[in-house]
C-alpha atoms as one frame of an Amber mdcrd trajectory, in Angstrom:
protein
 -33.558 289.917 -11.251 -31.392 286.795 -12.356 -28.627 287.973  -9.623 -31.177
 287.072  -7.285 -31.913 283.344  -8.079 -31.202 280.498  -5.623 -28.397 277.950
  -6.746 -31.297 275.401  -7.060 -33.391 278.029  -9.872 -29.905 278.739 -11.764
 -29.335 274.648 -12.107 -32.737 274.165 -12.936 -32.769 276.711 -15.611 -29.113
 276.002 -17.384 -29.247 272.027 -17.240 -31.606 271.218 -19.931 -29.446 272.882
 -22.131 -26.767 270.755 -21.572 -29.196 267.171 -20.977 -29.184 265.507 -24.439
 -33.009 264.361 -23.574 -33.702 267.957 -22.551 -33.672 271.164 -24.933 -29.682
 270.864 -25.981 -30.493 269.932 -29.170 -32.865 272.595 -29.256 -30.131 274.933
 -27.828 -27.634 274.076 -30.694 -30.205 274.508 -33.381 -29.965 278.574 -32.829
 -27.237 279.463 -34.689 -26.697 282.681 -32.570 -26.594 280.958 -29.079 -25.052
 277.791 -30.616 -21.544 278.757 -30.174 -22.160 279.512 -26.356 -22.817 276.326
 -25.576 -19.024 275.315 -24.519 -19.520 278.481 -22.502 -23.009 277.186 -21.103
 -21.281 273.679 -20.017 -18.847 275.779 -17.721 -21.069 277.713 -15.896 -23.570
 274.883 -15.232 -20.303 272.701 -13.965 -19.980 275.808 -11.586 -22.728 275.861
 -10.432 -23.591 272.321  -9.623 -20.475 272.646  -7.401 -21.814 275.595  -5.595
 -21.923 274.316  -1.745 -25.829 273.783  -0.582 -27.181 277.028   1.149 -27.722
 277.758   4.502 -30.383 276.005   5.872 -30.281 273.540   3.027 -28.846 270.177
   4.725 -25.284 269.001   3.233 -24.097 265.858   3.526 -21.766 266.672   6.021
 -24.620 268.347   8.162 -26.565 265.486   7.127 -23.980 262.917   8.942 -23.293
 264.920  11.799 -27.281 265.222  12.202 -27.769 261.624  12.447 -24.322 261.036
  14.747 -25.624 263.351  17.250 -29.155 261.169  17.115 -27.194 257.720  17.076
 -24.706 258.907  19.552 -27.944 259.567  22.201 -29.340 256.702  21.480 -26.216
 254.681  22.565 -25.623 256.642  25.730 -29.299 255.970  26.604 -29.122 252.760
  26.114 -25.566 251.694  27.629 -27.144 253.357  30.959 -30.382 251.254  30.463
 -28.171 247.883  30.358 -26.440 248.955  33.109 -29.059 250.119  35.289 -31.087
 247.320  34.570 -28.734 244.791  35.580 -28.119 246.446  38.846 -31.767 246.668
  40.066 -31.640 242.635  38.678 -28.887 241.756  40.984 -30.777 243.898  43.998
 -34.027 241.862  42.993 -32.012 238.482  43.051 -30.805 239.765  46.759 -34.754
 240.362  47.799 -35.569 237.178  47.240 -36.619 234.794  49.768 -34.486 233.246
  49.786 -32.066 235.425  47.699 -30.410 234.018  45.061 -26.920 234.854  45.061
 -25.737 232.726  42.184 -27.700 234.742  39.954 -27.131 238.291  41.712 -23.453
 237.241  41.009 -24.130 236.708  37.545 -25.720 240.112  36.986 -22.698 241.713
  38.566 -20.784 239.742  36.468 -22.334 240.402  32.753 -22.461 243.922  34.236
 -18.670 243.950  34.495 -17.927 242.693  31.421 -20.137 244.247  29.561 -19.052
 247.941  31.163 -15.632 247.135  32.224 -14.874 250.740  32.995 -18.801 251.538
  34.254 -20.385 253.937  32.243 -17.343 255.962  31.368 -18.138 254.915  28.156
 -21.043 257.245  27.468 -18.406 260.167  27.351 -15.754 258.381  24.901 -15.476
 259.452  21.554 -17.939 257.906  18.578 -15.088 255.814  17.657 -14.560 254.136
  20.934 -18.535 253.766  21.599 -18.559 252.172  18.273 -15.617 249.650  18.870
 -16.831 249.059  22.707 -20.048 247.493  21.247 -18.088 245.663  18.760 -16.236
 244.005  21.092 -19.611 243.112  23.126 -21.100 241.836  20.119 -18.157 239.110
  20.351 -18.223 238.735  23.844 -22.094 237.620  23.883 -22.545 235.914  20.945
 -19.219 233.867  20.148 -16.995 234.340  23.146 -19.255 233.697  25.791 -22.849
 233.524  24.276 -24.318 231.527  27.665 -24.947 236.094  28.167 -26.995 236.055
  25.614 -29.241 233.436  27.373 -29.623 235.195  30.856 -30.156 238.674  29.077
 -32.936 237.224  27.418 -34.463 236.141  30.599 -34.572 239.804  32.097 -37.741
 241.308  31.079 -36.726 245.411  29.375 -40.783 246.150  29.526 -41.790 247.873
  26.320 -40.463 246.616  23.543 -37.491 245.398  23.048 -39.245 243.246  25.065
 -36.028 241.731  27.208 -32.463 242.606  27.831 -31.115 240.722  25.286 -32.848
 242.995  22.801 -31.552 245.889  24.536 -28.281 244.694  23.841 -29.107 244.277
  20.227 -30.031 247.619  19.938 -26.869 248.946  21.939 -25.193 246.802  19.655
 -26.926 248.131  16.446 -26.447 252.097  17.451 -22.332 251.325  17.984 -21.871
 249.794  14.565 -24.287 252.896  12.791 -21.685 255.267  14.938 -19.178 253.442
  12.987 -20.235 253.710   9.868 -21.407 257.240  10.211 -17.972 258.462  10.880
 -16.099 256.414   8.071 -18.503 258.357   5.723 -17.906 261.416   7.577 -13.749
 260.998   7.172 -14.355 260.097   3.618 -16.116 263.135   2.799 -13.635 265.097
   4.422 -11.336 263.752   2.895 -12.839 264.333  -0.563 -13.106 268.474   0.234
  -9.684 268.023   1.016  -8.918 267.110  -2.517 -11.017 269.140  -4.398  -9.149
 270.829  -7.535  -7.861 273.833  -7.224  -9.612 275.003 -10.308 -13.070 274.808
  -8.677 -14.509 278.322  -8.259 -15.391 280.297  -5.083 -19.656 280.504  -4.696
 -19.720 284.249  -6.071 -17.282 283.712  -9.398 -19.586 280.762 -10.083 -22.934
 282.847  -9.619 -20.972 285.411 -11.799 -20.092 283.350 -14.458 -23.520 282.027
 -14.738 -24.963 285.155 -14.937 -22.627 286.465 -17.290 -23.591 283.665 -19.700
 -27.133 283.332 -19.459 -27.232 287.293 -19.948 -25.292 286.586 -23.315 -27.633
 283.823 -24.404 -30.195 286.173 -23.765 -29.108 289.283 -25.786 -28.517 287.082
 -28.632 -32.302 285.461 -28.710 -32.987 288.687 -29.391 -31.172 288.988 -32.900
 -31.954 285.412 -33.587 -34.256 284.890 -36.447 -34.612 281.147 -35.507 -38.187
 279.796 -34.893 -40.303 281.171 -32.205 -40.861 277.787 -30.217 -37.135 277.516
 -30.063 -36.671 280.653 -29.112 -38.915 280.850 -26.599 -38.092 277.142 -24.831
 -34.890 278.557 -24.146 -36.378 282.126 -23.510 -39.452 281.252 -21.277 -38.094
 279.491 -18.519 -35.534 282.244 -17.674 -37.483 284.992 -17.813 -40.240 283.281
 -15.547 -37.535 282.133 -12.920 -36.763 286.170 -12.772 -40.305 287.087 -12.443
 -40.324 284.466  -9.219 -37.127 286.401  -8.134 -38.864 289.730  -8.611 -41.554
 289.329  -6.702 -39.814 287.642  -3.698 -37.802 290.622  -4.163 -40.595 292.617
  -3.895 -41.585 290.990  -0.708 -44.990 290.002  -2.262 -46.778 286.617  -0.758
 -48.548 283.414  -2.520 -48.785 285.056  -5.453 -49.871 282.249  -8.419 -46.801
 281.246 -10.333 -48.026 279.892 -13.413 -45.586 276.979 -13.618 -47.693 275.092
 -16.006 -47.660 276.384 -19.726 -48.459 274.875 -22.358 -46.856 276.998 -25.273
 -43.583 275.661 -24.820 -42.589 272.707 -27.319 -42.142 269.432 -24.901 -38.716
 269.039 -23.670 -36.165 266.326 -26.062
């Protein structure tokens, strides 16, 4: 039942044999497994490479997750500014009398905050990100007198005016930013990995092949029975999970507490 353990159960089992505060010294104190331990170090370095699962978020996924999240956010909110300084400009016009000077205004913090209109909401995460970048100058050292009549227009419920709108708009580019420099990065990194690093199934093989080992020789070990079985007990009940997932049997009690084993270190 071992070939059917997650990547999370074979970690879990093999790293306290190499964790100096875990059972490794425990490990070396068997004479007949002792000499498996450079053997031991290998497979658990495979296996820790292993990619995540399916289902299991990676931090790739992870990014991309939150890009697609940040990215809606900014869309929703460049259309908000926009909108919301058109329907000022209209209420200016109302007015009685209508105040052009300040209907101008709107059109005009509209313009230069959306010099190509909305187009923007379909750029790439790159130019969303810069776009706001370059607002964040415009309103608060180029021209900052913006930041004065945005916070006059009232947004409703909270951010309670447009000036915090902007914030936010502002806020969501720079994430988008730094969302894809950590997405490049990683990337990159896969890009680089060694050459040595092994494929998901020789890693899973290797592991199995040495735990088996470790195995077959507890049983001609004459060491003593707490060692043997801290070593022992955790693998066996990790395949007696496996089994009865196997097995297709439900909430069945797993007994993860147990008290004969010798505290780990």
């Amino acid at each position: 039942m071992l070939k059917h353990l997650n990547v999370d159960e074979m970690v879990a089992i093999i790293a306290p044999w190499v964790d100096e505060s875990k059972r490794k010294s425990v490990f070396l104190a068997i004479p007949e497994i002792a000499p498996l331990h450079g053997k031991v170090l290998k497979a658990y370095e495979a296996v820790i490479s292993i990619p995540q699962t399916k289902g299991t978020p990676t931090a790739l996924s992870s990014i991309l997750e939150e890009e697609t999240l940040v990215d809606a956010r900014h869309d929703h909110l460049a259309r908000a500014i926009s909108l919301s300084l058109d329907a000022r400009a209209e209420l200016y016009l109302a007015g009685q009398p209508p105040d052009f000077a300040r209907a101008a205004r709107a059109r005009d913090v509209s313009r230069k905050l959306f010099p190509t209109g909305l187009a923007i909401v379909n750029a790439s995460l790159l130019a969303e990100s810069g776009n706001t970048a370059r607002v964040a100058r415009l309103v608060r050292e180029e021209e900052p007198w913006m930041n004065d009549f945005l916070a006059e227009i009232p947004a409703g419920a909270p951010p309670h005016t447009l000036k915090d709108v902007v914030d936010a708009w502002i806020a969501a580019g720079a994430r988008l930013a730094e969302l894809e420099n950590a997405r490049t990065e990683l990337l990159a990194k896969e890009a680089t990995k060694p050459e040595g690093v092994l494929s998901p199934q020789a890693a899973r093989s290797l592991w199995l092949r040495v735990v088996s080992q470790v195995l077959s020789n507890l049983e001609l070990s004459e060491a003593p029975a707490e060692y043997i079985e801290a070593i022992r007990r955790p693998v066996l009940r990790a395949a007696e999970r496996a089994e009865r997932r196997y097995a297709g049997e439900k909430n069945t009690p797993d007994p993860m507490n147990d008290d004969t084993l010798p505290a780990d270190g």
